[in-house]
Amino acid sequence: RACGFYEDGLDDRSITHNLEHSNIVVSYNLPDEAQLDELKSVINDIGLAQIWGVTRSYDKIPAGQVAMAAWGVLDTMDGVDKDRITIFFESYAGSLGPEVVPC
């Protein structure tokens, strides 16, 4: 799937393909509109997210949670932590999957 912010979600099969390509997948279940706006702002401010990031709504995680995945790495948090999300992208974008292909 192309980089971007998918408020209607994406299926797990597509996301697996992104992970194989060394992309970062950010999944969220944020019913609070203010938190969703904050997440959009954070993702938009991370240059690497425009090249390596897919963000999707995902109702299979607890409400209020954000999960970040790279090939073999998962980090979850309650709410939105800009510094943590930024560091995750800086640490793992384009470096872990079996193939290195920007989305």
mmCIF file of C-alpha atoms in Angstrom:
data_model
loop_
_atom_site.group_PDB
_atom_site.id
_atom_site.type_symbol
_atom_site.label_atom_id
_atom_site.label_comp_id
_atom_site.label_asym_id
_atom_site.label_seq_id
_atom_site.Cartn_x
_atom_site.Cartn_y
_atom_site.Cartn_z
ATOM 1 C CA ARG A 1 0.000 0.000 0.000
ATOM 2 C CA ALA A 2 1.163 3.549 -0.696
ATOM 3 C CA CYS A 3 2.374 5.721 2.156
ATOM 4 C CA GLY A 4 -0.374 7.698 3.793
ATOM 5 C CA PHE A 5 -2.992 8.017 6.480
ATOM 6 C CA TYR A 6 -5.897 5.582 6.085
ATOM 7 C CA GLU A 7 -8.783 6.540 8.370
ATOM 8 C CA ASP A 8 -10.923 3.719 6.956
ATOM 9 C CA GLY A 9 -8.244 1.148 7.847
ATOM 10 C CA LEU A 10 -6.306 -1.363 5.768
ATOM 11 C CA ASP A 11 -6.385 -5.131 5.830
ATOM 12 C CA ASP A 12 -3.627 -7.076 7.574
ATOM 13 C CA ARG A 13 -2.475 -8.716 4.343
ATOM 14 C CA SER A 14 -1.624 -5.355 2.762
ATOM 15 C CA ILE A 15 0.122 -4.246 5.917
ATOM 16 C CA THR A 16 2.240 -7.402 6.015
ATOM 17 C CA HIS A 17 3.490 -6.535 2.557
ATOM 18 C CA ASN A 18 4.443 -3.048 3.790
ATOM 19 C CA LEU A 19 6.346 -4.545 6.704
ATOM 20 C CA GLU A 20 8.236 -6.847 4.330
ATOM 21 C CA HIS A 21 9.326 -3.722 2.441
ATOM 22 C CA SER A 22 10.842 -2.193 5.602
ATOM 23 C CA ASN A 23 7.955 0.254 6.018
ATOM 24 C CA ILE A 24 6.635 1.406 9.389
ATOM 25 C CA VAL A 25 2.983 0.661 10.114
ATOM 26 C CA VAL A 26 1.207 2.801 12.686
ATOM 27 C CA SER A 27 -2.151 1.388 13.751
ATOM 28 C CA TYR A 28 -4.490 3.339 15.972
ATOM 29 C CA ASN A 29 -7.819 3.070 17.750
ATOM 30 C CA LEU A 30 -8.450 6.636 18.868
ATOM 31 C CA PRO A 31 -12.128 7.436 19.449
ATOM 32 C CA ASP A 32 -11.133 10.846 20.880
ATOM 33 C CA GLU A 33 -11.075 13.265 17.912
ATOM 34 C CA ALA A 34 -8.440 15.458 19.593
ATOM 35 C CA GLN A 35 -6.060 12.490 19.873
ATOM 36 C CA LEU A 36 -6.678 11.556 16.246
ATOM 37 C CA ASP A 37 -5.872 15.122 15.178
ATOM 38 C CA GLU A 38 -2.722 14.998 17.305
ATOM 39 C CA LEU A 39 -1.629 11.734 15.655
ATOM 40 C CA LYS A 40 -2.216 13.205 12.175
ATOM 41 C CA SER A 41 -0.101 16.211 13.102
ATOM 42 C CA VAL A 42 2.719 14.047 14.467
ATOM 43 C CA ILE A 43 2.774 11.806 11.384
ATOM 44 C CA ASN A 44 2.680 14.821 9.044
ATOM 45 C CA ASP A 45 5.681 16.336 10.856
ATOM 46 C CA ILE A 46 7.835 13.203 10.429
ATOM 47 C CA GLY A 47 9.538 13.368 7.050
ATOM 48 C CA LEU A 48 10.347 9.643 7.120
ATOM 49 C CA ALA A 49 6.633 8.869 7.459
ATOM 50 C CA GLN A 50 6.039 10.351 4.017
ATOM 51 C CA ILE A 51 8.490 7.847 2.490
ATOM 52 C CA TRP A 52 8.268 4.833 4.816
ATOM 53 C CA GLY A 53 4.992 5.134 6.756
ATOM 54 C CA VAL A 54 1.498 3.729 6.577
ATOM 55 C CA THR A 55 -0.952 4.813 9.264
ATOM 56 C CA ARG A 56 -4.294 3.069 9.599
ATOM 57 C CA SER A 57 -7.330 2.932 11.812
ATOM 58 C CA TYR A 58 -7.437 -0.491 13.481
ATOM 59 C CA ASP A 59 -10.244 -1.602 15.802
ATOM 60 C CA LYS A 60 -8.480 -4.814 16.899
ATOM 61 C CA ILE A 61 -6.397 -2.970 19.477
ATOM 62 C CA PRO A 62 -7.797 -1.414 22.667
ATOM 63 C CA ALA A 63 -9.509 1.964 22.427
ATOM 64 C CA GLY A 64 -7.079 4.800 23.043
ATOM 65 C CA GLN A 65 -4.053 2.834 21.872
ATOM 66 C CA VAL A 66 -1.471 3.393 19.140
ATOM 67 C CA ALA A 67 0.716 0.521 17.898
ATOM 68 C CA MET A 68 3.825 0.935 15.769
ATOM 69 C CA ALA A 69 5.270 -1.988 13.859
ATOM 70 C CA ALA A 70 8.415 -2.601 11.863
ATOM 71 C CA TRP A 71 9.601 -6.020 10.661
ATOM 72 C CA GLY A 72 10.084 -7.941 13.931
ATOM 73 C CA VAL A 73 9.446 -4.967 16.238
ATOM 74 C CA LEU A 74 6.238 -3.794 17.928
ATOM 75 C CA ASP A 75 5.687 -0.888 20.285
ATOM 76 C CA THR A 76 2.328 0.069 21.779
ATOM 77 C CA MET A 77 1.291 3.112 23.759
ATOM 78 C CA ASP A 78 -1.767 4.680 25.264
ATOM 79 C CA GLY A 79 -2.463 7.934 23.482
ATOM 80 C CA VAL A 80 -0.015 9.780 21.244
ATOM 81 C CA ASP A 81 3.640 10.310 22.195
ATOM 82 C CA LYS A 82 5.331 12.425 19.512
ATOM 83 C CA ASP A 83 8.883 11.740 20.682
ATOM 84 C CA ARG A 84 8.363 7.994 20.870
ATOM 85 C CA ILE A 85 6.790 7.855 17.404
ATOM 86 C CA THR A 86 9.578 9.984 15.934
ATOM 87 C CA ILE A 87 12.291 7.823 17.489
ATOM 88 C CA PHE A 88 10.591 4.670 16.183
ATOM 89 C CA PHE A 89 10.690 6.030 12.626
ATOM 90 C CA GLU A 90 14.290 7.198 13.008
ATOM 91 C CA SER A 91 15.331 3.803 14.359
ATOM 92 C CA TYR A 92 13.531 1.420 12.017
ATOM 93 C CA ALA A 93 12.283 3.059 8.803
ATOM 94 C CA GLY A 94 13.822 1.386 5.789
ATOM 95 C CA SER A 95 16.065 -0.919 7.780
ATOM 96 C CA LEU A 96 14.415 -4.137 9.001
ATOM 97 C CA GLY A 97 12.352 -5.876 6.352
ATOM 98 C CA PRO A 98 13.656 -8.534 3.973
ATOM 99 C CA GLU A 99 13.224 -6.011 1.136
ATOM 100 C CA VAL A 100 13.939 -2.295 1.272
ATOM 101 C CA VAL A 101 11.305 -0.563 -0.858
ATOM 102 C CA PRO A 102 9.774 2.804 0.070
ATOM 103 C CA CYS A 103 5.995 2.751 -0.078
#
